Amino acid sequence: MSRFRPPVSIVVLTFNGLDMTRTCIDRLSATTEDYELIVVENGSSDGTVEYVRGLEREDERIRAVYNASNRGFAKGCNQGVRMAQHEHVCLLNNDTEPSVGWLDAMRDVFDKDVGAVGAKLLYPDNTIQHAGMVFVYRPGLMPHFLPDHRFRFAPSDLPEANVLEEVPAVTAACLLTTKHVWERVKGMDVAYGRAYYEDVDFNLKVRDTGWKVLYQPAATLVHKEKGTTSALAGTPDDLDRTFARNHRRYVERWNKRLFLGLATCSESQ
């Protein structure tokens, strides 16, 4: 008997980067079943709009919303999830290239105790970019916990990076959740602006509500890191300012809870 896997609404944000978007969507079509694709187009000027309109005409599984300007990652994700027709929703960066079976592997481990599932993301050279996230203690005038990717730059076959397990957080470059979870934690906080820390904040809200966050190494994608973030946040100076502002917001909101135990998985129910 074949295993039932629920259909998924996949949300992809675009802001320029046409070649990356085309590769991502071509890979989706070649590797993935039982999904609808929602494209949140954030005011591209490089031919992406015309490309997405063509996809809508050719494939009934694809729907898009066209924003006149760049609304940023948090707002765009919230917009895309509201459009989702399925209960299960996957956020997917347009700078990723999915492998065969990636979404099935994530769906197979999602249950009522789980609020989010993340994937193993690899650099183009096949080393690890993301294998779940941890919170690293940073002492100083303002002690805090800094989110960091586990096993970054390690070989993809590192045994420790190939274990299905609960983790403190996963990146939203590829994150499976449900509309129920999304609505319960009120989605992503648009106060984080265009980019940075909104996905960490989302993970912490999910875990603080009592759900687990899982890392599924059987779901593998190539990730051209920062391809999406650089487009969303602007110039290098813009990136630095945005990162610093959002870091302060994250610390102010979560530092106490992290010190009380949320930095580890011990409080998850």
Backbone as a ProteinNet text record, in pm:
[ID]
protein_1_A
[PRIMARY]
MSRFRPPVSIVVLTFNGLDMTRTCIDRLSATTEDYELIVVENGSSDGTVEYVRGLEREDERIRAVYNASNRGFAKGCNQGVRMAQHEHVCLLNNDTEPSVGWLDAMRDVFDKDVGAVGAKLLYPDNTIQHAGMVFVYRPGLMPHFLPDHRFRFAPSDLPEANVLEEVPAVTAACLLTTKHVWERVKGMDVAYGRAYYEDVDFNLKVRDTGWKVLYQPAATLVHKEKGTTSALAGTPDDLDRTFARNHRRYVERWNKRLFLGLATCSESQ
[TERTIARY]
85	0	88.9	62.2	142	105.3	202.4	183.7	111.2	9.9	-58.4	29.1	49.4	123.2	34.2	9.9	-79.9	-19.3	-103.1	-51.4	3.2	94.7	164.2	154.9	136	147.9	291.4	365.1	503.4	504.9	564.1	567.7	709.8	725	854.9	844.7	934.8	942.8	1043.6	1013.4	1107.7	1127.5	1252	1287.6	1413.8	1394.5	1502.8	1561	1681.8	1737.5	1664.5	1632.3	1551.4	1614.1	1745	1808.1	1794.7	1812.3	1796.3	1652.7	1558.2	1417.1	1380.8	1427.8	1398.3	1453.5	1578	1639.3	1562.4	1524.8	1450.7	1318.8	1243.7	1111.6	1122.8	1224.1	1247.7	1277.6	1358.9	1391.7	1268.1	1185.1	1059.9	976.6	960.6	878.8	934.5	1067.8	1131.9	1137.7	1125.6	1151.8	1032.5	924.4	824	684.8	602.8	464.5	370.1	243.1	135.7	161.1	176.7	197.5	131.1	104.6	75.9	189.5	218.5	325.3	265.7	298.4	256.5	381.2	385.3	497.7	455.9	532.7	511.5	617.1	576.2	667.3	676.3	799.3	819.4	873.7	825	861	988.3	1011.3	1133.2	1133.9	1256.5	1272	1359.1	1379.4	1473.6	1407.7	1276.5	1205.1	1137	1154.5	1091.3	939.3	884.7	738.6	682.6	742.6	694.8	709.4	819.3	841.1	733.3	702.3	603.1	464.4	431.8	301.5	289.3	398.4	396.9	373.2	435.7	413.8	266.9	204.9	63.1	-24.1	7.1	-73.3	-56.5	64	96.6	63.4	56.4	44	-59.5	-168.5	-276	-236.9	-125.6	-78.8	-11	15.9	96	7.3	14.6	-54.5	45.9	21.4	117.3	44.6	112.7	69.2	183.5	149.6	250.2	248	350.6	363.3	436.7	396.6	457.5	599	629.3	761.9	802.4	926.9	982	923.3	839.7	776	859.4	971.2	1057	1013.5	1097.7	1076.7	957.7	949.2	841.8	704.5	688.5	559.3	525.2	626.3	601.4	559.9	625.6	587.4	446	413.4	278.1	175	206.6	116.9	98.3	207.7	199.3	123.3	146.5	76.8	-73.2	-111.7	-255.4	-320.7	-246.8	-301	-306.4	-238.3	-224.5	-359	-381	-503.7	-491.6	-368.8	-345.9	-305.1	-327.7	-292.8	-141.2	-68.9	76.6	136.9	230.7	291.3	442.9	512.2	658.7	711.8	791.8	863.8	989.5	1015.4	1130.3	1195.4	1324.7	1397.6	1411	1411.9	1430.3	1576.3	1667.4	1808.1	1841.2	1740.3	1760.3	1734	1791.5	1767.9	1730.8	1601.9	1557	1605.5	1626.4	1661.7	1539.6	1545.4	1434.9	1402.9	1274.7	1229.8	1238.2	1281	1303.2	1175	1064.8	941.9	875.2	881.3	826.8	895.5	1026.8	1101	1055.8	1023.7	978.5	835.5	749.4	610.3	601.8	690.6	682.5	707.9	774.4	806.6	723.2	629.3	544.3	424.6	407.2	289.9	239	143.3	75.1	166.6	278	371.6	475.5	475.2	578.2	520.4	598.6	556.3	630.6	750.5	829.7	931.8	960.6	1063.6	1155.7	1286.8	1385	1461.9	1539.1	1610.1	1760.9	1833.2	1978.5	2006.6	2073.4	2106.5	2256.7	2293.2	2433.2	2478.9	2603.5	2665.1	2683.7	2703.6	2726.4	2844.5	2940.4	3053.8	3024.9	2899.3	2851.5	2893	2939	2958.8	2831.6	2820	2696.5	2684.6	2570.9	2536.8	2445.3	2351.3	2256.6	2221.2	2231.6	2188.8	2120.2	2029.4	1969	2050.3	1988.9	2054.8	2067.1	2169.5	2189.9	2205.2	2192.7	2211.9	2340.4	2438.8	2572	2581.8	2621.7	2631.8	2746.8	2717.8	2817.5	2826.1	2938.2	2953.9	2985.2	2994.9	3027.9	2941.8	2937.3	2858.8	2710.2	2666.1	2528.3	2531.2	2545.3	2549.6	2422.7	2440.3	2323.9	2357.2	2255	2271.1	2259.7	2361.9	2364.3	2325.5	2224.3	2188.3	2295.9	2327	2431.5	2396.3	2440.7	2416.7	2513.8	2461.4	2546.7	2622.8	2744.8	2823.8	2849.9	2846.6	2870.8	3007.6	3011.8	3130.4	3180.6	3112.3	3151	3106.7	3166.9	3122.9	2977	2907.1	2764.3	2735.6	2834.5	2813.3	2860.9	2889	2926.4	2818.5	2851.8	2747.5	2658.8	2717	2638.1	2536.5	2562.6	2473.4	2366.9	2362.6	2267.8	2178.5	2138.1	2050.7	1921.6	1808.4	1679.5	1666.4	1651.1	1644.9	1578.6	1539.3	1486.2	1600.9	1581	1683	1618.5	1700.2	1644.3	1579.1	1625	1568	1615.9	1544.4	1585.3	1563.6	1638.9	1626.1	1497.6	1444	1324.9	1359.3	1486.6	1519	1447	1419.6	1335.7	1274.4	1148.8	1082.9	939	904.4	768.4	694.5	573.3	489.6	344.1	250.5	108.5	43.8	-70.1	-141.5	-188.1	-222.4	-263.5	-150.7	-29.8	84.6	111.5	111.1	140.3	44.6	-83	-183.3	-175	-141.8	-132.2	-20.5	92.7	204.7	205.9	102.4	85.3	192.9	236.5	325.9	458.2	515.4	642.8	620.5	707.4	697.2	752.1	663.5	705	792.7	802.2	889	1036.1	1070.4	1208.7	1245.5	1149.8	1180	1204.9	1300.5	1319.5	1380.7	1470.8	1539.2	1617.4	1652	1733.6	1652.3	1665.6	1614.2	1464.4	1390.3	1247.4	1219.6	1305	1283.1	1326.2	1433.3	1472.3	1360.7	1306.1	1195.1	1075.4	1045.2	934	958.1	1078.1	1111.4	1093.1	1139	1128.5	982.3	900.7	757.4	693.4	732.9	679.3	714.5	840.7	884.4	829.8	818.5	765.5	617.8	550.3	409.4	394.5	504.3	499.7	525.6	547.4	575.7	725.6	757.9	896.2	936.1	1064.3	1124.6	1219.3	1202.4	1283.5	1375.6	1489.8	1583.1	1577.4	1548	1534.1	1645.7	1754.1	1865.8	1834.8	1727.2	1690.7	1632.5	1595.5	1550.2	1671.8	1720.4	1845.3	1822.6	1878.9	1870.3	2003.8	2038.3	2150.3	2099	2178.6	2139	2251.6	2222.3	2318.4	2301.4	2362.7	2338.9	2350.8	2254	2246.5	2200.6	2172.1	2117.5	1986.1	1901.4	1772.8	1789	1864.3	1876.4	1939.8	2043.8	2110.4	2014.3	1930.7	1833.6	1729.1	1684.7	1580.2	1627	1748	1791.5	1870	1918.6	1980.6	2131.7	2196.1	2340.7	2407.7	2540.9	2610.8	2587.8	2586.3	2559	2417.8	2322.5	2184.6	2179.4	2252.2	2255.6	2309	2418.1	2478.7	2384.8	2322.7	2230.2	2108.9	2056.1	1939.9	1974.2	2090.4	2131.5	2145.2	2211.7	2233.6	2101.2	2010.7	1881.2	1800.3	1797.8	1717.9	1780.7	1913.8	1980.3	1938.4	1934.3	1891.3	1747.8	1662.2	1522.3	1509.8	1581.8	1580.7	1630.3	1740.9	1796.1	1698.1	1641.2	1546.9	1425	1379	1258.7	1284.7	1398.5	1416.5	1525.1	1606.4	1720.9	1680.2	1578.7	1537.5	1490.8	1406.9	1355.7	1467.5	1564.6	1676.4	1759.2	1782.6	1856.6	1778.4	1647.5	1564.7	1549	1608.5	1606.8	1568	1517.1	1471.3	1587.1	1709.1	1825.7	1852.2	1795.2	1807.5	1669.6	1665.3	1537.3	1468.7	1521.6	1471.1	1329.5	1283.5	1149.8	1042.8	1081.2	980.5	895.1	766.2	671.6	658.4
-119.2	0	124.7	216.5	338.2	431	507.5	599.2	724.3	768.8	893.1	1011.7	1099.2	1222.3	1338.7	1431.5	1542.9	1634.9	1694.1	1793	1913.9	1984.6	2095.6	2220.7	2332.9	2462.3	2511.3	2525.7	2573	2721.8	2800.3	2945.5	2987.9	3052	3100.9	3251.2	3326.5	3470.3	3499.9	3601	3641	3791.7	3831.3	3971.7	3969.7	3980.1	3962.4	3821.1	3798.2	3662.4	3565	3606.9	3523.9	3387.1	3381.1	3252.1	3155.5	3206.8	3121.8	3071.8	3162.3	3125.2	3019.2	3037.4	2941.1	2802.8	2799	2671.2	2605.5	2684.5	2630.7	2569.3	2640.7	2593.2	2475.3	2476	2359.2	2236.3	2251.5	2139.7	2092.7	2186.4	2149.2	2060.1	2101.7	2026.1	1886.7	1872.9	1744.9	1651.6	1704.4	1623.2	1606.4	1679.8	1694.9	1664.8	1604.3	1572.8	1628.4	1639.1	1676.5	1811.3	1912.2	2045.5	2150.2	2264.8	2385.5	2483.3	2568.5	2666.1	2805.9	2876.8	3016	3103	3188.7	3279.9	3418	3471.9	3609.4	3693.9	3767.8	3845.9	3986.7	4022.3	4143.8	4261.8	4277.5	4396.7	4382.9	4264.6	4242	4328.8	4352.4	4434.1	4366.1	4232.9	4161.6	4056.3	4064.9	3966.4	3859.1	3862.5	3761	3768.7	3889.7	3905.9	3835.4	3858.6	3797.1	3644.7	3599	3455	3391.7	3453.4	3398.3	3402	3508.2	3514.2	3400.5	3369.3	3257.7	3125.2	3107	2985	2970.8	3080.6	3076.3	3031.5	3077.8	3040.9	2894.1	2839.9	2705.4	2596	2629.6	2527.2	2570.5	2496.1	2533.8	2520.7	2451.3	2438.8	2565.6	2658.7	2776.2	2899.7	2968.6	3096.2	3199	3324.4	3427.8	3553.9	3631.8	3765.7	3858.7	3973.6	4065.4	4194	4211.2	4332.9	4439.6	4562.9	4672.3	4702.1	4664.8	4691.4	4576.1	4578.3	4472.8	4482.2	4386.7	4388.2	4315.5	4255.8	4186.8	4043.7	3970	3827.2	3795.9	3859.7	3828.7	3860.3	3979.8	4016.2	3925.7	3895.8	3810.3	3670.3	3614.7	3481.3	3481.7	3581.6	3591.5	3599.5	3675.7	3691.5	3557.6	3485.9	3358.6	3253.2	3245.6	3146.7	3174	3301	3333.1	3281.4	3273.8	3226.9	3075.2	3006.1	2860.7	2789.8	2693.9	2615.8	2487.9	2448.3	2325.6	2357.9	2262.1	2281.5	2283.4	2195.9	2193.4	2296.1	2373.9	2483.1	2473	2488.2	2485.8	2618.3	2685.8	2804	2757.1	2810.9	2765.2	2884.8	2904	3010.7	2982.6	3089.3	3072.2	3046.5	3049.4	3015.9	2873.5	2786.6	2646.1	2558.4	2437.1	2337.1	2205.9	2170.8	2049.3	1921.6	1817.9	1685.1	1593.5	1483	1387.3	1341.6	1343.9	1294.3	1392.3	1514.5	1610	1637.6	1664.6	1702.7	1582.6	1465.4	1345.1	1318	1334.2	1309.2	1403.2	1526.1	1622.6	1591.6	1559.1	1526	1402.5	1306.1	1179	1192	1298.2	1312.5	1420.4	1477.1	1580.4	1514.6	1543.5	1493.9	1601.2	1566.5	1665.7	1732.9	1670.4	1728.7	1818.5	1823.6	1895.4	2026.4	2132.4	2261.9	2305.1	2249.7	2285.8	2175.7	2156.1	2061.4	2133.7	2118.2	2176.3	2069.6	2111.6	2020	2036.5	1941.5	1954.9	2035.1	2148.5	2235.5	2229.5	2215.2	2198.6	2314.1	2354.6	2445.5	2372.7	2446.8	2379.9	2284.3	2300.8	2208.4	2084.4	2066.7	1949	1948.3	2060.6	2072.2	2129.3	2117.6	2153	2304	2356.7	2495.9	2501.9	2407.5	2405.9	2262.4	2230.7	2100.3	2122	2219.1	2262.6	2375.4	2443.7	2556.9	2533.7	2595.9	2594.1	2738.6	2757.1	2888.8	2886.8	2964.1	2965	3081.8	3052.5	3156.4	3251.6	3380.6	3484.5	3571	3565.5	3651	3794.9	3885.2	4023.8	4118.7	4246.3	4346.2	4311	4249.3	4202.4	4055	3964.7	3821.4	3779.9	3699.2	3656	3525.9	3468.8	3347.4	3383	3346	3377	3252.7	3261	3144.9	3117.4	2990.1	2952.3	2817.6	2797.6	2671	2565	2447	2335.1	2280.9	2236.5	2158.7	2233	2366	2442.6	2407.1	2384.6	2351.6	2208.5	2129.1	1989.2	1908.5	1791.4	1706.3	1665.5	1650	1619	1483.8	1392.7	1260.1	1250.1	1362.2	1360.7	1287.8	1180.9	1102.2	1185	1276.4	1355.8	1446.7	1480.5	1568.4	1491.5	1360.9	1277.7	1198.1	1264.6	1205.8	1287.4	1221.1	1286.1	1317.4	1445.5	1479.7	1614.6	1634.4	1762.7	1861.2	1984.2	2088	2217.6	2312.3	2438.3	2523.7	2511.8	2594.1	2540.9	2579.6	2549.5	2674.4	2684.5	2800.8	2794.7	2913.1	2921	2918.1	2896.2	2874.5	2751.3	2656.2	2540.2	2494.2	2524.6	2496.9	2454.1	2336	2284.1	2307.1	2362.5	2384.7	2365.7	2408.8	2402.5	2538.1	2557.6	2683.8	2699.6	2587.2	2593.8	2648.9	2594.7	2643.8	2789.8	2821.3	2958.3	3058.6	3025	3116.8	3125	3012	3011.3	3103.5	3105.8	3190.4	3324.1	3349	3474.7	3497.1	3388.2	3397.9	3462.2	3527	3594.8	3739.9	3790	3926.5	4023.8	4106.8	4199	4311.9	4326.2	4428.8	4402.6	4279.9	4250.6	4306.8	4364.9	4431	4334.5	4369.6	4293	4155.8	4141.6	4013.4	4009.1	3886.8	3852.9	3837.9	3722.3	3687.1	3658.1	3688.6	3661.3	3511.9	3430.4	3285.8	3228.5	3284.1	3242.8	3274.3	3393.5	3435.4	3341.5	3304	3211.8	3077.7	3022.2	2895.1	2903.1	3011	3024.1	3037.2	3105.9	3113	2975.2	2897.8	2762.1	2677.4	2679.9	2597.5	2650.4	2781.3	2839.5	2806.2	2773.4	2733.2	2585.1	2508.4	2368.1	2267.2	2311.6	2219.3	2193.9	2082	2048	2103.8	2128.4	2160.7	2046.4	1987.6	1873.4	1908.4	1843	1848.6	1713.9	1717.1	1595.2	1590.7	1516.3	1512.7	1441	1361.1	1292.6	1388.1	1508.1	1613.1	1698.5	1687.1	1751.9	1848.7	1967.9	2069	2142.4	2187.6	2279.4	2419.8	2497.5	2633.4	2730.2	2821.2	2926.7	3038	3019.7	3103	3251.1	3327.4	3472.6	3520.4	3430.8	3474.7	3547.1	3496.2	3560.4	3679.4	3662.5	3769.1	3893.5	3878.5	3993.5	4074	4003.4	4073	4144.8	4079.2	4138.3	4260.2	4255.2	4356.7	4470.2	4454.7	4567.3	4563.9	4682.1	4697.1	4635.2	4615.2	4563.5	4648.4	4779.9	4866.3	4843.1	4827.4	4798.3	4666.5	4566.8	4436	4448	4522.6	4537.5	4608.3	4714	4789.2	4704.6	4633.6	4549.1	4438.6	4376.2	4269.7	4321.1	4436.4	4490.9	4526.6	4588.9	4626.8	4503.9	4404.9	4286.4	4200.3	4203.1	4132.2	4190.8	4322.8	4386.8	4348.7	4347.3	4311.9	4168	4077.6	3937.2	3921.1	3986.4	3974.7	4030.1	4146.1	4206.1	4117.3	4052.4	3970.7	3835.9	3772.1	3631.3	3601.9	3699.2	3668.4	3600.5	3652.3	3594.7	3451	3426	3290.3	3194	3243.4	3157.9	3119.7	3215.2	3185.3	3090.9	3094.8	3007.1	2866.8	2841.6	2704.8	2689.5	2793.7	2779.4	2763.7	2789.4	2773.2	2626.2	2535	2392.2	2334.1	2205.7	2141.3	2082.8	2104.1	2035.2	2074.5	2194.7	2238.4	2195.3	2142.4	2104	1991.7	1998.7	1897.7	1783.7
0	0	0	-92.1	-98.6	16.3	62.4	173.7	125.1	203.9	168.5	204.7	108.7	133.1	92.8	185.2	154.1	49.6	-34.3	-129.2	-53.9	-117.2	-52.8	-139.6	-74.5	-141.3	-122.4	-231.6	-226	-257.6	-168.6	-183	-218.8	-333.3	-379.7	-402.2	-341.7	-362.8	-472.5	-555.6	-659.4	-656.5	-670.9	-695.2	-780.2	-911.2	-1008.6	-992.4	-1041.1	-1034.4	-1124	-1245.4	-1336	-1359.3	-1382.6	-1412.6	-1294.6	-1171	-1052.6	-1042.3	-1063.7	-1053.1	-1156.5	-1277.9	-1384.1	-1348.6	-1297.1	-1259	-1145.5	-1045.3	-931.2	-976.1	-1057.8	-1098.3	-1195	-1280	-1365.9	-1281.4	-1176.4	-1088.4	-1012.1	-968.9	-902.5	-993.1	-1116	-1209.9	-1233.2	-1229.9	-1259.4	-1138.9	-1017.8	-898.7	-805.2	-827.3	-722.4	-774	-686.6	-721.3	-615	-650.9	-557.6	-491.1	-572.9	-517.5	-606.2	-545.3	-620.7	-592	-687.9	-671.6	-667.7	-560.5	-546.6	-556.5	-657.3	-674.8	-625.8	-533.1	-486.6	-556.2	-656.8	-739.4	-680.6	-640.6	-562.4	-643.3	-765.4	-842.5	-922.5	-981.6	-1060.5	-1186.1	-1237.1	-1357.5	-1462.3	-1446.4	-1533.9	-1622.6	-1640.6	-1720.3	-1637.8	-1503.9	-1418.9	-1426.8	-1431.3	-1436.6	-1559.2	-1672.8	-1796.4	-1790.8	-1733.4	-1719.5	-1631.6	-1518.9	-1426.7	-1490.2	-1560.8	-1629.2	-1730.2	-1798.2	-1892	-1820.9	-1702.3	-1624.8	-1587	-1544.5	-1506	-1622.5	-1741.2	-1858.1	-1893.9	-1870.3	-1915.1	-1814.1	-1685.1	-1581.3	-1478.2	-1468.2	-1376.3	-1229.6	-1201.6	-1063.3	-1014.2	-1103.9	-1068.9	-1063.9	-949.9	-932.3	-881.7	-911.2	-871.2	-827.9	-745.2	-710.5	-748.3	-803.6	-856.5	-775.5	-693.6	-615	-695.9	-676.7	-752.7	-706.1	-581.3	-526.6	-435.6	-390.8	-307.1	-166.4	-128	3.9	109.8	69.3	164.3	188.5	263.6	281.3	371.3	486.3	580.6	521.3	467.7	408.4	291.2	208.8	93.4	133.4	236.3	283.2	339.5	419.9	474.2	362	260.5	146.3	74.6	53.1	-16.5	61.7	192.8	274.6	277.3	279	275.6	147.8	39.5	-87.8	-97.1	-6	-17.2	-9.5	-100	-101.6	-20.3	12.9	89.4	231.8	322.9	463.2	483.2	413.3	425.1	330	382.9	307.5	319.7	207.7	207.9	154.8	236.8	190.8	119.8	1.7	-77.3	-145.8	-121.3	-188.2	-337.2	-414.8	-559.1	-596.5	-496.4	-523.8	-480.1	-475.7	-442.5	-564.7	-559.9	-664.1	-596.1	-593.4	-523.6	-591.5	-509.2	-557.4	-551.2	-621.7	-623.8	-481.1	-445.7	-316.6	-202.2	-227.2	-117.8	-40.4	-112.1	-44.2	22.6	-40.5	22.5	156.2	160.4	284.2	395.3	361.7	461.9	505.6	408.8	442.5	531.6	509.5	581.1	730.5	774.6	917.7	985.3	912	971.2	1040.1	1170.1	1241	1335.6	1419.9	1502.8	1604.8	1639.3	1735.4	1670.3	1537.1	1462.6	1408.6	1422.1	1369.8	1245.9	1226.3	1108.7	1081.5	952.9	910.5	813.1	835.3	745.4	671.1	571	481.8	494.4	432.9	419.9	293.2	310.7	198.9	173.8	48.7	9.9	-78.7	-60.1	-154.9	-288.4	-397.5	-527.5	-528.5	-434.7	-430.1	-344.9	-303.1	-229.9	-82.9	-30.1	114	176.8	307.8	377.1	397.7	361.5	393.1	514.7	524.2	635.4	670.8	800.7	852.3	986.4	987.7	1112.7	1173.8	1269.9	1334.6	1484.2	1543.1	1687.2	1735.5	1866	1925.5	2007.8	1963.4	2023.6	2121.9	2244.6	2347.3	2316.3	2321.5	2300.6	2426.2	2500.7	2617.8	2575	2672	2641.8	2720.8	2677.3	2748.9	2746	2635.3	2625.2	2587.1	2682.5	2648.7	2575	2472.9	2395.8	2323.9	2261.2	2182.2	2033.9	1957.8	1815.7	1735.7	1649	1566.9	1463	1442.7	1347.4	1285.2	1162.1	1092.8	1141.8	1169.3	1209.2	1088.8	1113.7	1017.1	885.6	889.3	767.5	708.3	578.7	498.7	519.3	601.5	618.5	496.3	474.4	362.5	379	268.5	274.3	338.4	335.2	393.3	537.9	603	744.3	824.2	896.3	964.9	1056.8	1133.6	1228.1	1157.6	1033	958.2	881.7	899.8	827.1	921.2	1029	1130.2	1136.6	1120.9	1142.6	1290.9	1326.1	1467.6	1490.3	1615.5	1656.9	1671.8	1624.8	1631.8	1682.9	1728.1	1777.4	1669.1	1544.1	1437	1302.7	1197.5	1059.9	975.5	868.2	781.6	699.2	669	584.5	436.5	402.6	261.6	208.5	298.8	267.6	398.6	420.1	548.1	523.5	574.1	563.3	693.5	683.6	800.7	757.7	840.6	805	825.6	761.9	779.8	924.6	989.7	1129.5	1216.6	1198.6	1275.4	1242.6	1114.5	1069	1132.9	1129.5	1184.9	1336.4	1399.7	1546.3	1595.6	1526	1569.7	1495	1414.6	1342.2	1236.4	1175.6	1061.3	1093.5	992.9	1011.8	1049.9	1135.4	1187	1082.8	1027.6	922	975.2	1107.7	1165	1135.3	1094.4	1058.1	920.7	851.6	725.4	612.1	527.8	404.7	427.4	524.1	539.5	670.1	712.7	829.2	957.9	1018.4	1150.4	1154.2	1050.1	1055.6	1063.2	999.2	1005.5	1140.7	1200.7	1335.9	1433.6	1422.7	1507.2	1491	1366.1	1340.2	1408.7	1394.4	1459.7	1611	1670.5	1815.8	1859	1780.7	1811.8	1803.8	1702.6	1687.7	1809.7	1850.3	1963.3	2094.9	2107.9	2230.9	2248.8	2138.3	2143.3	2175.1	2164.9	2205.3	2096.8	1971.9	1863.1	1850	1788.2	1758.7	1621.7	1605.8	1476.7	1442	1324	1282.7	1167.3	1165.9	1052.8	981.4	850.9	771.5	666.4	692.8	598.3	468.2	465.3	341.6	238.4	281.5	189.8	154.5	32.6	-7	-122.3	-107.3	-212.2	-220.1	-338.7	-354.4	-325.3	-251.8	-214.7	-249.2	-342	-376	-272.9	-158.1	-39.4	-70.9	-15.2	-25.3	-162.3	-253.8	-380.7	-362.9	-273.6	-246.5	-153.9	-44.3	54.5	-4.7	-85.8	-144.4	-231.6	-304.4	-388.4	-304.7	-197.2	-115.1	-37.3	17.1	111.7	48.5	-75.3	-142.3	-140.6	-125.9	-133.1	-10.7	-16.8	101.4	226.4	211.6	327.9	380.3	289.5	330.7	407.1	357	422.4	564.2	580.2	712.7	809	762.8	850.3	886.5	787.8	813.4	911.1	893.8	983.3	1126.2	1143.4	1278	1345.2	1272.4	1329.2	1370	1282	1311.5	1420.9	1429.1	1538.4	1672.8	1681.1	1807	1841	1740.6	1765.8	1815.4	1750	1790.8	1934.5	1970.4	2106	2208.7	2180.5	2274.6	2296.6	2192.1	2202.4	2268.9	2236.2	2270.9	2373.6	2411.5	2496.9	2627.6	2693.5	2821.3	2803.3	2702.5	2680.8	2642	2565.5	2528.2	2650.6	2739.5	2861.7	2952.6	2944.9	3028.2	2969.5	2854.5	2803	2657.7	2593.4	2456	2357.5	2402.7	2314.3	2282.3	2359.4	2332.4	2303.7	2273.2	2241.2	2363.5	2482.6	2601.4	2638.6	2593.1	2632.2	2533.9	2417.9	2320.5	2374.3	2344.5	2395.2	2296.2
[MASK]
+++++++++++++++++++++++++++++++++++++++++++++++++++++++++++++++++++++++++++++++++++++++++++++++++++++++++++++++++++++++++++++++++++++++++++++++++++++++++++++++++++++++++++++++++++++++++++++++++++++++++++++++++++++++++++++++++++++++++++++++++++++++++++++++++++++++++++++

